[in-house]
Short mmCIF file of C-alpha atoms in Angstrom, two decimals:
data_model
loop_
_atom_site.label_atom_id
_atom_site.label_comp_id
_atom_site.label_asym_id
_atom_site.label_seq_id
_atom_site.Cartn_x
_atom_site.Cartn_y
_atom_site.Cartn_z
CA MET A 1 36.05 31.70 45.89
CA SER A 2 35.51 29.12 49.02
CA ASP A 3 35.91 25.90 49.04
CA GLN A 4 33.35 25.91 52.08
CA PRO A 5 29.96 25.28 51.31
CA ASP A 6 26.61 27.24 52.58
CA PHE A 7 24.89 24.61 54.69
CA SER A 8 21.26 26.63 55.04
CA GLY A 9 18.00 24.95 54.18
CA ILE A 10 15.41 22.73 56.50
CA TRP A 11 16.94 19.05 56.26
CA ARG A 12 14.78 15.94 56.83
CA ALA A 13 16.37 12.63 58.50
CA ASP A 14 15.88 10.05 56.58
CA PHE A 15 15.94 7.17 58.82
CA GLU A 16 15.70 4.12 56.37
CA ARG A 17 19.88 5.31 55.48
CA SER A 18 20.67 7.03 58.84
CA ARG A 19 22.60 4.48 61.26
CA LEU A 20 21.26 5.20 65.15
CA GLU A 21 22.32 3.56 67.91
CA ILE A 22 19.74 5.76 69.84
CA GLU A 23 16.07 5.69 70.38
CA VAL A 24 14.54 6.42 66.90
CA PRO A 25 12.23 9.12 67.02
CA SER A 26 9.32 9.37 64.80
CA SER A 27 10.85 12.63 62.97
CA THR A 28 14.03 15.32 63.00
CA VAL A 29 14.13 18.20 61.56
CA ILE A 30 17.25 20.28 61.60
CA ARG A 31 16.76 23.78 60.06
CA ILE A 32 20.76 25.55 59.44
CA GLU A 33 20.76 29.35 58.62
CA HIS A 34 24.64 29.77 57.91
CA GLU A 35 26.06 33.37 56.53
CA GLU A 36 29.59 32.58 56.67
CA PRO A 37 31.18 32.52 59.72
CA ALA A 38 27.66 32.85 61.39
CA PHE A 39 26.18 29.48 62.31
CA VAL A 40 22.42 29.04 63.62
CA LEU A 41 20.94 25.25 63.50
CA THR A 42 17.74 24.27 65.74
CA ARG A 43 17.22 20.99 65.97
CA THR A 44 14.05 19.21 66.44
CA HIS A 45 13.14 15.62 67.36
CA ALA A 46 9.62 14.49 67.69
CA ALA A 47 8.42 11.10 68.80
CA GLY A 48 4.76 10.83 69.60
CA ASP A 49 3.24 14.21 70.71
CA VAL A 50 6.54 14.91 72.22
CA ARG A 51 8.88 17.51 70.39
CA ASP A 52 12.34 18.07 71.99
CA VAL A 53 13.74 21.31 70.15
CA PHE A 54 17.22 22.55 70.40
CA SER A 55 18.41 25.83 69.21
CA VAL A 56 22.64 26.62 69.12
CA ARG A 57 24.51 29.80 67.66
CA LEU A 58 27.87 29.08 66.52
CA VAL A 59 30.66 30.59 64.21
CA THR A 60 32.59 28.54 62.43
CA ASP A 61 36.33 30.43 63.27
CA GLY A 62 36.28 27.47 65.87
CA ARG A 63 35.66 30.43 69.34
CA GLU A 64 33.79 28.91 71.66
CA THR A 65 30.05 29.72 72.31
CA VAL A 66 28.12 28.82 75.52
CA SER A 67 24.74 27.63 75.11
CA ARG A 68 22.01 25.70 77.75
CA LYS A 69 19.35 23.30 77.23
CA ASP A 70 17.65 22.45 80.78
CA SER A 71 19.97 22.25 83.64
CA ALA A 72 22.72 21.69 80.88
CA GLU A 73 25.83 24.36 80.25
CA ILE A 74 26.61 23.22 76.48
CA LEU A 75 30.57 24.57 75.26
CA THR A 76 31.06 24.52 71.50
CA ARG A 77 33.65 25.14 69.14
CA CYS A 78 32.60 25.03 65.44
CA ALA A 79 35.37 24.84 63.04
CA TRP A 80 36.13 23.69 59.10
CA GLU A 81 38.04 20.71 58.59
CA GLY A 82 38.07 21.27 54.80
CA ALA A 83 34.46 20.99 53.14
CA SER A 84 33.15 19.55 56.21
CA LEU A 85 32.26 21.40 59.81
CA SER A 86 33.00 19.47 63.10
CA PHE A 87 31.17 20.94 66.20
CA HIS A 88 33.02 19.92 69.83
CA SER A 89 30.90 20.30 72.47
CA ARG A 90 30.96 19.65 76.47
CA ILE A 91 28.27 18.99 78.14
CA LEU A 92 28.19 19.86 81.60
CA SER A 93 25.33 19.28 84.13
CA GLY A 94 24.79 18.21 87.67
CA GLY A 95 28.84 17.70 88.16
CA THR A 96 29.25 16.05 85.31
CA GLU A 97 30.38 15.99 82.16
CA ALA A 98 30.19 14.62 78.15
CA THR A 99 31.36 15.08 75.34
CA ASN A 100 29.63 15.45 71.62
CA VAL A 101 31.56 15.56 68.25
CA VAL A 102 29.45 16.10 65.39
CA VAL A 103 30.85 16.38 61.64
CA TYR A 104 28.50 17.36 59.02
CA LYS A 105 29.34 17.05 55.29
CA LEU A 106 27.50 18.35 52.67
CA SER A 107 26.99 16.42 49.27
CA PRO A 108 28.40 17.64 45.78
CA ASP A 109 24.86 18.34 44.97
CA GLY A 110 23.62 19.89 47.71
CA GLY A 111 20.70 17.96 48.42
CA GLU A 112 21.78 15.51 51.30
CA LEU A 113 23.76 16.56 54.66
CA VAL A 114 25.27 13.88 56.86
CA ALA A 115 26.06 14.60 60.33
CA ASP A 116 28.49 11.69 61.99
CA GLU A 117 28.12 12.06 65.53
CA THR A 118 29.84 10.75 68.62
CA TYR A 119 28.59 11.10 72.10
CA GLN A 120 30.57 10.31 75.27
CA GLY A 121 29.63 10.01 78.61
CA PRO A 122 26.37 9.78 80.78
CA PRO A 123 23.56 8.72 80.60
CA LYS A 124 25.16 6.90 77.88
CA SER A 125 27.90 6.58 75.21
CA TYR A 126 26.66 6.25 71.33
CA HIS A 127 27.82 6.39 67.85
CA ASN A 128 25.13 8.06 64.72
CA THR A 129 24.92 8.62 61.57
CA TRP A 130 22.36 10.94 60.28
CA VAL A 131 21.39 11.38 56.49
CA LEU A 132 19.27 14.00 55.89
CA VAL A 133 18.32 15.22 52.51
CA ARG A 134 17.00 18.84 52.17
CA ASP A 135 13.61 19.55 52.36
CA GLU A 136 12.34 21.78 49.13
CA ARG A 137 9.06 23.07 50.74
CA GLY A 138 11.57 24.69 53.16
#
């Protein structure tokens, strides 16, 4: 039996409990499909009528995967750190490079997901702690 949790589900941001240094969207939903070692994450931020969607397919064994968003190339490694999943991304765009590290941890009862995010690079650096709750409708 594995100590590695299954992160699958639909997760909605609880902005009252999250600590965000970015402009707070009106809603954030993350859909995760996790069948070890495959990990598919689709994140949707909404602000008014504008939706920003990003989807990435990763493997949890530390191998690098390449994805694109707009003009950026994103090189990501996803690996277990105990019961947490750590994403290390390099974002290359227009001759600049940024890094984004996100550590995902599931609560013992499986009802809450915390994503600790540190972004370094243009246009600004920030640290966010996202608290997401499982959407039972999903």
